[in-house]
Amino acid sequence: MELIFELSKRGKRGDTLPESGIDIKSVIPVKFLRKESLQFPEVSEPEVARHYTRLSSLNYHIDKGFYPLGSCTMKYNPKINERIASLEGFQEIHPLEPIEMCQGALRIMYELGEYLKEIGGMDAVSLLPSAGAHGEIVSLLMAKKYFEDRGEARGKVLVPDSAHGTNPASSALAGFDVVSVPSNEGGLVSIDVLEKLMSEDVACLMLTCPNTLGLFEKEIEKIERIVHKKGGILYLDGANLNAFLGIARPGDMGFDIVHFNLHKTFSAPHGSGGPGGGGIGVKKFMEPLLPIPRVEKIGDRYLLNEKIDTSIGRIHSFYSNFGIMVKGWVYIRILGDNGLRKVAQNAVLNANYLLSRLKDYYEIPYGEGRCMHEFVISCESLKKYGIRALDVAKRLLDLGFHPPTIYFPLIVKEALMIEPTETESKDTLDRFIDAMIRIRKETEQSPDILHRAPENTPVRRLDEIKAVKELKVNWFSRDRFLNLSERKI
Ligand SMILES: *Cc1c(COP(=O)(O)O)cnc(C)c1O
C-alpha cells in the first residue's frame, strides 16, 4: 500500500479552478510570499478518493465489526448523530459570530448541560473539557484552587491501584502527590486502608465506579463518609457511566465532581474516529470555580459569561468541541430517560452473558462470576503453554474481531479486559464466544498459530516500542514520510 506521497507526480491536479488573472505580487507584499513550495502530494481527485477509501477499509472500526475494547465503551455510533451535527447551521458556525446569531448552538450547549446535570445528579456543568483526561485535570485544578482559596494545604490525591493511568497522570500534572490505594482481595477499595490514608493533607479521592474490573464499589457510602469527614473532595471518573446510566446518580452517592466521556457513554465516535467531549459536573460549592466561558440562560436568551472572577479561567480555545456536544444532545434526546436506562441494563446484560459463557474456559479472577458492564480475564495460567494475553489478542484479529484491552488494569496479570457494550446483538456475542473458545483450544493444541498471529491483517505484529522510541512527526516533509514507509503493506 503506497503512501499518498508515493502516488504524487509533478503537475497532477485535483482541482479545475480557472486562473485568477491577478498577479499575486501586486496584491501580497513580496516579503510575505512563500519561498519554497509546500511539498504537498500532487494527485488527481480519483486517486485521492481511492487512496482514502482503501485506507479506511484497511483500518478496523466500529462500523466494520465487534470492538470489545474494555474501558473504552466502543459502542456503535448512530448515524443520525452525524446527520444532525453536519447540518449547515451547526457545521458552518463560526466561533466569533455575534451571540445573537448563535442562539441555537448555545441552546444545544445549555440543554446538554441540563441533561448531564440531571443524569449525574450534579448542580452545575461545564462542557469545555475535550476528553476524560482533560476533565480530570480541569477538576483537579479546581480542587487545588478551592483549597488554596480556603488557605488549606492539601498536597495529596488518593488513586486506587486499579485506576486508569490518566488519573495519577492528571493528579501529578496538577501538582499533587499521588498516593496509591491498594485494592482488597475482592478488587474493591479497601476500607481499612482508605481510612488510614485519608487525612487532612488529602485534597481528593479519584474513584472509578464501577471500577476497571467492572465491579461496583459496594461500600460507596462508607467511602463517601471517610473522604468527607476529613474535608476531602470525592471525584468520580465517570468513564464507566454506561453501567448505571439512568439507574443511579453519582451526585446522590455523594460525589462532588464527575467527568462525563461524551465519546464513550453518549455515542460520539472515538478511537481515531473524532475528537472527544469530557464535560464535568460539580456540586454547588465548586460551581464558582468552573472554567469560562459559561453558557447561561436569561429569560429565553442564551449568553456566554466570560467574567467570573472565581473561575480557574480558560482551558480551551473558544467553546471546545461543539460537534461532539450536538451528537451527545441528539443521543440523549432520542433515547429519553427510559432509553438511557435500557442502555445501561443491556450493557450489563451483554457483559454478564459473555462472562458466564467464557468463565469455564478462562480465569476471571475478580467478581465471583458477576460483573457490571465489563470484566477482566487473566491469561496468566496460559503461560505454561507459552501463550500470553498479547497472543490471544493477535489471534482475535485473524478471526475478525478487534481485541479487548490488554495488560490493563495493572492489578490483573496478563489481563484481557472485555466490554461488549449494549449495541451488540446476541449473534455477534456468540461469534465472539466461539472465537475465544477456539483460541483457548488452540492454546494447548496448536500454540504456533497463536504465536504467528495475525496473518490475515494488512500488517503483521508491529514493533510496539519503536514508535515510542523513534517518533517521527514532521508531517510536512515528504522525505520524512518516505523514511517512514520502509514497512510495506
Ligand atoms: C477512557 C478513560 C479515561 C480517559 O478518558 P479520555 O476521554 O480517553 O481522556 C479515564 N478513565 C477511564 C476509566 C477510562 O476508561
Short mmCIF file of C-alpha atoms and ligand atoms in Angstrom, two decimals:
data_model
loop_
_atom_site.label_atom_id
_atom_site.label_comp_id
_atom_site.label_asym_id
_atom_site.label_seq_id
_atom_site.Cartn_x
_atom_site.Cartn_y
_atom_site.Cartn_z
CA MET A 1 0.00 0.00 0.00
CA GLU A 2 1.55 3.28 -1.10
CA LEU A 3 1.66 6.48 0.86
CA ILE A 4 -0.09 9.43 -0.75
CA PHE A 5 3.37 10.97 -1.21
CA GLU A 6 4.45 7.99 -3.27
CA LEU A 7 1.43 8.43 -5.55
CA SER A 8 2.47 12.02 -6.22
CA LYS A 9 3.54 13.03 -9.76
CA ARG A 10 4.65 16.54 -10.55
CA GLY A 11 1.91 18.59 -12.16
CA LYS A 12 -1.03 16.31 -11.35
CA ARG A 13 -4.01 18.21 -10.00
CA GLY A 14 -7.27 17.55 -8.24
CA ASP A 15 -8.91 20.90 -8.93
CA THR A 16 -10.12 22.75 -12.02
CA LEU A 17 -10.20 26.33 -10.81
CA PRO A 18 -9.65 28.90 -13.57
CA GLU A 19 -6.61 31.17 -13.39
CA SER A 20 -7.47 34.21 -11.30
CA GLY A 21 -5.81 36.60 -13.75
CA ILE A 22 -4.34 38.51 -10.82
CA ASP A 23 -0.64 39.00 -10.36
CA ILE A 24 -0.21 37.78 -6.77
CA LYS A 25 2.83 40.03 -6.29
CA SER A 26 0.66 43.07 -6.93
CA VAL A 27 -1.64 42.11 -4.04
CA ILE A 28 0.60 40.46 -1.44
CA PRO A 29 3.89 42.12 -0.45
CA VAL A 30 6.84 40.03 -1.65
CA LYS A 31 8.19 39.53 1.87
CA PHE A 32 5.06 37.55 2.77
CA LEU A 33 5.22 35.27 -0.23
CA ARG A 34 6.29 31.68 0.27
CA LYS A 35 9.86 30.97 -0.86
CA GLU A 36 9.55 27.23 -1.36
CA SER A 37 6.73 25.00 -2.48
CA LEU A 38 4.69 23.35 0.27
CA GLN A 39 5.65 19.87 -0.87
CA PHE A 40 2.10 18.63 -0.76
CA PRO A 41 1.49 15.46 -2.75
CA GLU A 42 0.29 16.15 -6.29
CA VAL A 43 -2.51 13.74 -7.18
CA SER A 44 -5.77 13.64 -9.11
CA GLU A 45 -9.20 13.60 -7.47
CA PRO A 46 -9.92 9.89 -8.18
CA GLU A 47 -6.53 8.99 -6.73
CA VAL A 48 -7.36 10.87 -3.55
CA ALA A 49 -10.79 9.24 -3.30
CA ARG A 50 -9.40 5.75 -3.87
CA HIS A 51 -6.43 6.23 -1.59
CA TYR A 52 -8.52 7.20 1.41
CA THR A 53 -11.26 4.68 0.72
CA ARG A 54 -8.57 1.99 0.60
CA LEU A 55 -7.07 3.23 3.86
CA SER A 56 -10.48 3.29 5.56
CA SER A 57 -11.05 -0.36 4.65
CA LEU A 58 -7.65 -1.40 5.99
CA ASN A 59 -8.46 0.13 9.31
CA TYR A 60 -10.59 -1.66 11.88
CA HIS A 61 -13.51 0.37 13.16
CA ILE A 62 -16.85 0.05 14.88
CA ASP A 63 -18.78 0.10 11.59
CA LYS A 64 -16.76 -2.90 10.48
CA GLY A 65 -17.04 -5.24 13.43
CA PHE A 66 -17.20 -6.03 17.13
CA TYR A 67 -14.86 -3.87 19.20
CA PRO A 68 -14.92 -5.06 22.85
CA LEU A 69 -12.16 -2.70 23.99
CA GLY A 70 -12.58 -2.66 27.78
CA SER A 71 -12.90 0.73 29.47
CA CYS A 72 -13.26 2.48 26.10
CA THR A 73 -17.00 1.83 25.54
CA MET A 74 -16.76 1.37 21.78
CA LYS A 75 -20.49 1.38 21.17
CA TYR A 76 -21.99 1.79 17.72
CA ASN A 77 -22.38 5.48 16.92
CA PRO A 78 -25.85 6.13 15.49
CA LYS A 79 -25.60 7.79 12.08
CA ILE A 80 -28.40 10.21 12.93
CA ASN A 81 -25.87 11.93 15.25
CA GLU A 82 -23.67 12.65 12.25
CA ARG A 83 -26.59 13.81 10.11
CA ILE A 84 -27.67 16.36 12.66
CA ALA A 85 -24.17 17.51 13.61
CA SER A 86 -23.41 18.14 9.93
CA LEU A 87 -26.45 20.36 9.32
CA GLU A 88 -25.19 23.58 7.83
CA GLY A 89 -26.26 25.69 10.79
CA PHE A 90 -24.05 23.61 13.08
CA GLN A 91 -21.18 22.81 10.80
CA GLU A 92 -20.64 26.26 9.30
CA ILE A 93 -20.98 28.19 12.54
CA HIS A 94 -18.03 30.44 13.39
CA PRO A 95 -16.88 30.90 16.98
CA LEU A 96 -16.60 34.66 16.50
CA GLU A 97 -20.18 35.10 15.31
CA PRO A 98 -22.17 37.59 17.38
CA ILE A 99 -24.10 35.99 20.18
CA GLU A 100 -27.44 36.84 18.55
CA MET A 101 -26.55 34.68 15.57
CA CYS A 102 -25.71 31.52 17.51
CA GLN A 103 -28.61 31.25 19.91
CA GLY A 104 -29.45 27.76 18.58
CA ALA A 105 -25.95 26.47 19.22
CA LEU A 106 -25.91 27.97 22.70
CA ARG A 107 -29.27 26.36 23.39
CA ILE A 108 -27.83 22.95 22.49
CA MET A 109 -24.90 23.54 24.85
CA TYR A 110 -27.17 24.77 27.62
CA GLU A 111 -29.66 21.92 27.28
CA LEU A 112 -26.96 19.26 27.11
CA GLY A 113 -25.55 20.74 30.32
CA GLU A 114 -29.00 20.49 31.93
CA TYR A 115 -29.40 16.84 30.84
CA LEU A 116 -25.99 15.93 32.21
CA LYS A 117 -26.82 17.68 35.48
CA GLU A 118 -29.93 15.55 35.79
CA ILE A 119 -28.17 12.32 34.74
CA GLY A 120 -25.27 12.97 37.10
CA GLY A 121 -27.28 14.40 39.98
CA MET A 122 -24.99 17.43 39.98
CA ASP A 123 -25.67 21.16 40.37
CA ALA A 124 -23.63 22.68 37.54
CA VAL A 125 -21.87 21.52 34.40
CA SER A 126 -19.08 22.72 32.11
CA LEU A 127 -18.77 21.15 28.68
CA LEU A 128 -15.41 22.73 27.95
CA PRO A 129 -13.00 19.84 28.68
CA SER A 130 -12.39 17.98 25.45
CA ALA A 131 -11.80 14.46 26.82
CA GLY A 132 -11.99 12.48 30.03
CA ALA A 133 -8.38 13.16 30.89
CA HIS A 134 -8.93 16.86 30.24
CA GLY A 135 -11.95 16.77 32.57
CA GLU A 136 -9.72 15.18 35.20
CA ILE A 137 -7.05 17.84 35.08
CA VAL A 138 -9.56 20.68 34.98
CA SER A 139 -11.31 19.20 38.03
CA LEU A 140 -8.04 18.80 39.90
CA LEU A 141 -7.04 22.39 39.12
CA MET A 142 -10.42 23.42 40.53
CA ALA A 143 -9.83 21.32 43.64
CA LYS A 144 -6.42 22.89 44.03
CA LYS A 145 -7.79 26.42 43.80
CA TYR A 146 -10.67 25.55 46.10
CA PHE A 147 -8.30 24.57 48.91
CA GLU A 148 -5.84 27.38 48.18
CA ASP A 149 -8.66 29.92 48.40
CA ARG A 150 -9.57 28.47 51.82
CA GLY A 151 -5.98 28.55 52.98
CA GLU A 152 -5.80 24.76 53.34
CA ALA A 153 -2.59 22.99 52.36
CA ARG A 154 -3.63 19.71 50.80
CA GLY A 155 -0.96 18.26 48.55
CA LYS A 156 -2.14 14.69 48.02
CA VAL A 157 -4.60 12.87 45.80
CA LEU A 158 -5.63 9.27 46.52
CA VAL A 159 -5.98 6.98 43.50
CA PRO A 160 -6.90 3.26 43.68
CA ASP A 161 -4.36 0.92 42.07
CA SER A 162 -6.97 -0.28 39.58
CA ALA A 163 -7.42 3.25 38.16
CA HIS A 164 -6.90 4.31 34.57
CA GLY A 165 -3.42 5.76 34.01
CA THR A 166 -4.86 9.19 33.32
CA ASN A 167 -5.90 9.51 37.00
CA PRO A 168 -2.42 9.55 38.53
CA ALA A 169 -1.08 11.42 35.47
CA SER A 170 -3.65 14.23 35.81
CA SER A 171 -3.04 14.43 39.55
CA ALA A 172 0.70 14.75 39.07
CA LEU A 173 0.29 17.32 36.28
CA ALA A 174 -1.94 19.39 38.55
CA GLY A 175 0.90 19.42 41.09
CA PHE A 176 -0.36 16.83 43.58
CA ASP A 177 1.50 13.90 45.12
CA VAL A 178 -0.24 10.69 44.09
CA VAL A 179 -0.93 8.14 46.80
CA SER A 180 -1.96 4.72 45.53
CA VAL A 181 -4.81 2.95 47.37
CA PRO A 182 -4.36 -0.83 47.16
CA SER A 183 -7.41 -2.90 46.27
CA ASN A 184 -8.60 -5.62 48.62
CA GLU A 185 -8.78 -9.29 47.60
CA GLY A 186 -12.23 -8.67 46.11
CA GLY A 187 -10.83 -5.99 43.79
CA LEU A 188 -12.56 -3.10 45.58
CA VAL A 189 -11.23 -0.17 47.62
CA SER A 190 -10.03 -1.48 50.96
CA ILE A 191 -11.99 0.50 53.55
CA ASP A 192 -9.40 -0.05 56.30
CA VAL A 193 -6.58 1.18 54.11
CA LEU A 194 -8.59 4.15 52.89
CA GLU A 195 -9.35 5.13 56.45
CA LYS A 196 -5.62 5.15 57.25
CA LEU A 197 -4.63 7.06 54.11
CA MET A 198 -7.37 9.69 54.26
CA SER A 199 -6.10 12.72 56.13
CA GLU A 200 -6.35 16.48 56.12
CA ASP A 201 -3.43 16.58 53.63
CA VAL A 202 -5.58 14.85 51.02
CA ALA A 203 -7.42 17.05 48.53
CA CYS A 204 -9.30 14.37 46.69
CA LEU A 205 -10.08 10.69 46.19
CA MET A 206 -10.39 9.86 42.49
CA LEU A 207 -12.67 6.89 42.23
CA THR A 208 -13.77 4.96 39.16
CA CYS A 209 -17.14 3.30 39.66
CA PRO A 210 -17.78 0.66 38.52
CA ASN A 211 -14.02 0.24 38.68
CA THR A 212 -11.87 -1.05 35.85
CA LEU A 213 -12.51 -4.64 36.94
CA GLY A 214 -16.19 -3.99 36.15
CA LEU A 215 -17.13 -4.07 39.85
CA PHE A 216 -19.36 -1.59 41.63
CA GLU A 217 -17.93 -0.13 44.84
CA LYS A 218 -20.46 -1.68 47.21
CA GLU A 219 -19.17 0.37 50.14
CA ILE A 220 -19.54 3.67 48.32
CA GLU A 221 -21.48 5.19 51.21
CA LYS A 222 -18.68 4.35 53.66
CA ILE A 223 -16.11 5.70 51.23
CA GLU A 224 -18.07 8.92 50.90
CA ARG A 225 -18.20 9.38 54.68
CA ILE A 226 -14.48 8.72 55.13
CA VAL A 227 -13.48 11.27 52.48
CA HIS A 228 -15.91 13.97 53.54
CA LYS A 229 -15.20 13.57 57.25
CA LYS A 230 -11.66 14.75 56.55
CA GLY A 231 -12.87 17.60 54.33
CA GLY A 232 -11.74 15.98 51.06
CA ILE A 233 -13.36 16.08 47.64
CA LEU A 234 -14.84 12.90 46.16
CA TYR A 235 -14.22 12.66 42.43
CA LEU A 236 -15.87 10.19 40.07
CA ASP A 237 -14.02 9.14 36.97
CA GLY A 238 -17.28 8.75 35.03
CA ALA A 239 -15.83 6.84 32.09
CA ASN A 240 -17.86 3.80 33.16
CA LEU A 241 -21.18 5.60 33.45
CA ASN A 242 -22.58 3.27 30.78
CA ALA A 243 -23.00 0.71 33.55
CA PHE A 244 -25.59 2.65 35.56
CA LEU A 245 -26.82 5.42 33.30
CA GLY A 246 -30.38 6.37 34.26
CA ILE A 247 -30.35 3.91 37.17
CA ALA A 248 -28.21 5.61 39.80
CA ARG A 249 -26.72 9.10 40.04
CA PRO A 250 -23.17 9.98 41.14
CA GLY A 251 -24.45 13.11 42.90
CA ASP A 252 -26.76 11.01 45.08
CA MET A 253 -23.82 8.79 46.04
CA GLY A 254 -22.01 11.86 47.37
CA PHE A 255 -19.60 12.60 44.52
CA ASP A 256 -18.61 16.26 44.37
CA ILE A 257 -17.23 16.18 40.83
CA VAL A 258 -17.74 13.81 37.93
CA HIS A 259 -16.39 13.80 34.40
CA PHE A 260 -18.53 12.50 31.56
CA ASN A 261 -17.00 10.97 28.45
CA LEU A 262 -19.41 12.09 25.74
CA HIS A 263 -17.46 9.99 23.23
CA LYS A 264 -17.92 6.83 25.31
CA THR A 265 -21.26 6.94 27.14
CA PHE A 266 -23.03 9.32 24.78
CA SER A 267 -22.03 7.74 21.48
CA ALA A 268 -19.74 10.24 19.76
CA PRO A 269 -17.20 8.33 17.64
CA HIS A 270 -13.72 7.95 19.10
CA GLY A 271 -10.56 5.89 18.82
CA SER A 272 -9.26 7.77 15.76
CA GLY A 273 -12.89 8.47 14.88
CA GLY A 274 -13.03 12.03 16.09
CA PRO A 275 -12.32 14.39 18.95
CA GLY A 276 -13.84 13.83 22.39
CA GLY A 277 -16.00 15.55 24.93
CA GLY A 278 -15.16 15.41 28.62
CA GLY A 279 -17.65 17.71 30.34
CA ILE A 280 -17.65 17.87 34.12
CA GLY A 281 -20.47 18.11 36.63
CA VAL A 282 -19.94 19.62 40.08
CA LYS A 283 -21.80 20.25 43.30
CA LYS A 284 -22.85 23.79 44.21
CA PHE A 285 -19.77 24.62 46.27
CA MET A 286 -17.47 24.06 43.28
CA GLU A 287 -19.58 25.93 40.74
CA PRO A 288 -17.80 29.31 41.13
CA LEU A 289 -14.52 27.64 40.08
CA LEU A 290 -15.79 26.21 36.78
CA PRO A 291 -13.83 27.29 33.71
CA ILE A 292 -15.01 30.15 31.48
CA PRO A 293 -16.93 30.89 29.37
CA ARG A 294 -20.12 29.54 30.93
CA VAL A 295 -23.33 29.23 28.96
CA GLU A 296 -26.18 30.96 30.78
CA LYS A 297 -29.84 31.49 30.10
CA ILE A 298 -31.65 34.69 30.98
CA GLY A 299 -35.32 34.68 30.03
CA ASP A 300 -35.32 32.96 26.65
CA ARG A 301 -31.92 34.33 25.65
CA TYR A 302 -28.63 32.41 25.88
CA LEU A 303 -25.33 34.09 26.56
CA LEU A 304 -21.70 33.39 27.32
CA ASN A 305 -20.39 34.61 30.64
CA GLU A 306 -16.65 35.29 30.42
CA LYS A 307 -16.29 37.41 33.54
CA ILE A 308 -16.26 35.15 36.57
CA ASP A 309 -13.51 36.20 38.99
CA THR A 310 -13.64 33.00 41.00
CA SER A 311 -13.13 30.76 37.92
CA ILE A 312 -9.95 28.83 37.23
CA GLY A 313 -10.03 30.60 33.83
CA ARG A 314 -9.90 29.36 30.27
CA ILE A 315 -8.98 25.78 29.46
CA HIS A 316 -9.73 25.61 25.74
CA SER A 317 -9.86 27.84 22.71
CA PHE A 318 -13.36 29.18 22.11
CA TYR A 319 -16.05 26.71 23.26
CA SER A 320 -14.38 23.31 22.83
CA ASN A 321 -15.62 20.52 20.53
CA PHE A 322 -19.08 21.72 19.64
CA GLY A 323 -19.89 18.94 17.14
CA ILE A 324 -19.45 16.34 19.89
CA MET A 325 -21.92 18.24 22.05
CA VAL A 326 -24.51 18.14 19.27
CA LYS A 327 -24.06 14.36 18.98
CA GLY A 328 -24.47 13.87 22.73
CA TRP A 329 -27.56 16.09 22.73
CA VAL A 330 -29.14 14.12 19.84
CA TYR A 331 -28.36 10.80 21.54
CA ILE A 332 -29.97 11.83 24.83
CA ARG A 333 -33.00 13.41 23.10
CA ILE A 334 -33.63 10.26 21.05
CA LEU A 335 -33.31 7.81 23.95
CA GLY A 336 -35.01 9.77 26.70
CA ASP A 337 -34.74 8.59 30.28
CA ASN A 338 -36.19 5.13 29.62
CA GLY A 339 -33.87 4.63 26.67
CA LEU A 340 -30.82 5.65 28.68
CA ARG A 341 -31.77 3.21 31.43
CA LYS A 342 -32.06 0.42 28.85
CA VAL A 343 -28.59 1.28 27.55
CA ALA A 344 -27.16 0.51 30.97
CA GLN A 345 -29.29 -2.59 31.51
CA ASN A 346 -28.29 -4.08 28.17
CA ALA A 347 -24.63 -3.13 28.58
CA VAL A 348 -24.57 -5.04 31.88
CA LEU A 349 -26.60 -7.95 30.47
CA ASN A 350 -24.29 -8.35 27.46
CA ALA A 351 -21.18 -8.30 29.64
CA ASN A 352 -22.63 -10.90 32.03
CA TYR A 353 -23.66 -13.12 29.12
CA LEU A 354 -20.09 -13.11 27.79
CA LEU A 355 -18.67 -13.67 31.26
CA SER A 356 -20.93 -16.61 32.00
CA ARG A 357 -20.14 -18.28 28.67
CA LEU A 358 -16.36 -17.75 28.97
CA LYS A 359 -15.77 -18.47 32.64
CA ASP A 360 -15.33 -22.22 32.11
CA TYR A 361 -12.57 -21.58 29.59
CA TYR A 362 -10.71 -18.63 31.07
CA GLU A 363 -9.75 -17.48 34.53
CA ILE A 364 -11.73 -14.46 35.71
CA PRO A 365 -10.04 -13.60 39.00
CA TYR A 366 -12.44 -10.94 40.33
CA GLY A 367 -16.20 -10.57 40.69
CA GLU A 368 -17.24 -14.12 41.63
CA GLY A 369 -18.94 -14.75 38.32
CA ARG A 370 -20.71 -11.40 38.07
CA CYS A 371 -19.80 -8.03 36.60
CA MET A 372 -21.24 -4.67 35.62
CA HIS A 373 -20.60 -3.55 32.01
CA GLU A 374 -17.18 -5.23 31.61
CA PHE A 375 -14.95 -7.91 33.12
CA VAL A 376 -11.30 -8.90 33.12
CA ILE A 377 -9.82 -12.26 32.15
CA SER A 378 -6.34 -13.28 33.32
CA CYS A 379 -4.23 -15.24 30.83
CA GLU A 380 -1.59 -15.96 33.49
CA SER A 381 -2.43 -19.68 33.52
CA LEU A 382 -1.89 -19.90 29.73
CA LYS A 383 1.76 -19.03 30.18
CA LYS A 384 2.56 -22.69 30.81
CA TYR A 385 1.66 -23.29 27.15
CA GLY A 386 3.86 -20.36 26.13
CA ILE A 387 0.82 -18.16 25.44
CA ARG A 388 0.36 -14.60 26.65
CA ALA A 389 -2.57 -12.16 26.59
CA LEU A 390 -0.89 -10.49 23.62
CA ASP A 391 -1.03 -13.74 21.60
CA VAL A 392 -4.74 -14.19 22.31
CA ALA A 393 -5.37 -10.59 21.24
CA LYS A 394 -3.42 -11.02 17.99
CA ARG A 395 -5.23 -14.25 17.16
CA LEU A 396 -8.60 -12.49 17.61
CA LEU A 397 -7.56 -10.11 14.83
CA ASP A 398 -7.23 -13.07 12.48
CA LEU A 399 -10.68 -14.26 13.46
CA GLY A 400 -12.19 -10.88 12.58
CA PHE A 401 -12.53 -9.17 15.95
CA HIS A 402 -10.91 -6.15 17.49
CA PRO A 403 -9.13 -7.48 20.59
CA PRO A 404 -10.13 -6.45 24.09
CA THR A 405 -7.93 -4.06 26.07
CA ILE A 406 -4.80 -5.91 27.20
CA TYR A 407 -2.46 -5.53 30.19
CA PHE A 408 -4.91 -3.21 31.96
CA PRO A 409 -5.93 -2.90 34.77
CA LEU A 410 -2.43 -3.40 36.12
CA ILE A 411 -3.57 -5.43 39.12
CA VAL A 412 -4.56 -8.37 36.88
CA LYS A 413 -1.68 -10.36 35.43
CA GLU A 414 -1.89 -10.90 31.66
CA ALA A 415 -5.20 -9.03 31.57
CA LEU A 416 -7.80 -9.12 28.80
CA MET A 417 -10.49 -6.56 29.56
CA ILE A 418 -13.75 -7.15 27.73
CA GLU A 419 -16.54 -4.58 27.30
CA PRO A 420 -19.17 -5.60 24.73
CA THR A 421 -21.48 -2.55 25.16
CA GLU A 422 -25.25 -2.60 24.69
CA THR A 423 -25.20 -2.15 20.91
CA GLU A 424 -24.17 -5.73 20.07
CA SER A 425 -26.62 -8.50 19.20
CA LYS A 426 -26.59 -11.94 20.78
CA ASP A 427 -25.40 -13.35 17.41
CA THR A 428 -22.32 -11.16 17.48
CA LEU A 429 -21.60 -12.07 21.09
CA ASP A 430 -21.97 -15.78 20.23
CA ARG A 431 -19.50 -15.48 17.36
CA PHE A 432 -17.03 -13.79 19.68
CA ILE A 433 -17.52 -16.52 22.29
CA ASP A 434 -16.86 -19.17 19.63
CA ALA A 435 -13.65 -17.40 18.64
CA MET A 436 -12.49 -17.17 22.26
CA ILE A 437 -13.21 -20.85 22.89
CA ARG A 438 -11.43 -21.81 19.70
CA ILE A 439 -8.38 -19.80 20.79
CA ARG A 440 -8.43 -21.47 24.19
CA LYS A 441 -8.28 -24.87 22.47
CA GLU A 442 -5.52 -23.73 20.12
CA THR A 443 -3.52 -22.65 23.18
CA GLU A 444 -2.98 -26.31 24.02
CA GLN A 445 -3.31 -27.95 20.60
CA SER A 446 -1.55 -25.56 18.24
CA PRO A 447 0.11 -22.69 20.09
CA ASP A 448 2.18 -21.91 16.97
CA ILE A 449 -0.91 -20.47 15.30
CA LEU A 450 -1.19 -18.00 18.16
CA HIS A 451 2.48 -17.10 18.03
CA ARG A 452 2.28 -16.42 14.28
CA ALA A 453 -0.91 -14.33 14.51
CA PRO A 454 -2.03 -12.09 13.00
CA GLU A 455 -1.69 -13.48 9.49
CA ASN A 456 -4.79 -12.04 7.80
CA THR A 457 -4.29 -8.36 8.63
CA PRO A 458 -2.71 -5.61 6.48
CA VAL A 459 0.30 -5.59 8.80
CA ARG A 460 1.69 -8.38 10.98
CA ARG A 461 2.94 -7.84 14.54
CA LEU A 462 4.28 -4.35 14.88
CA ASP A 463 7.31 -3.35 16.89
CA GLU A 464 5.50 -1.85 19.85
CA ILE A 465 8.47 0.06 21.23
CA LYS A 466 9.93 1.51 18.06
CA ALA A 467 7.11 4.02 17.56
CA VAL A 468 7.71 5.40 21.04
CA LYS A 469 11.48 5.47 20.82
CA GLU A 470 11.74 6.79 17.28
CA LEU A 471 8.83 9.17 17.00
CA LYS A 472 8.75 10.94 13.63
CA VAL A 473 6.23 13.72 13.47
CA ASN A 474 7.41 16.08 10.76
CA TRP A 475 4.14 15.89 8.86
CA PHE A 476 5.01 18.37 6.15
CA SER A 477 8.19 16.79 4.93
CA ARG A 478 7.81 14.38 2.08
CA ASP A 479 11.25 12.92 2.76
CA ARG A 480 10.43 12.09 6.33
CA PHE A 481 7.24 10.42 5.19
CA LEU A 482 9.16 8.30 2.74
CA ASN A 483 11.51 7.24 5.53
CA LEU A 484 8.51 6.05 7.43
CA SER A 485 7.36 3.93 4.54
CA GLU A 486 10.04 1.26 4.91
CA ARG A 487 7.34 -1.10 6.03
CA LYS A 488 5.27 -2.34 3.11
CA ILE A 489 1.61 -3.05 3.48
C1 LIG B 1 -11.18 6.43 28.84
C2 LIG B 1 -10.94 6.55 30.27
C3 LIG B 1 -10.36 7.70 30.83
C4 LIG B 1 -9.80 8.82 29.97
O1 LIG B 1 -10.73 9.38 29.11
P1 LIG B 1 -10.30 10.01 27.71
O2 LIG B 1 -11.57 10.59 27.20
O3 LIG B 1 -9.74 8.90 26.89
O4 LIG B 1 -9.26 11.06 28.00
C5 LIG B 1 -10.25 7.77 32.19
N1 LIG B 1 -10.65 6.76 32.98
C6 LIG B 1 -11.21 5.63 32.49
C7 LIG B 1 -11.66 4.57 33.43
C8 LIG B 1 -11.36 5.49 31.12
O5 LIG B 1 -11.89 4.37 30.63
#
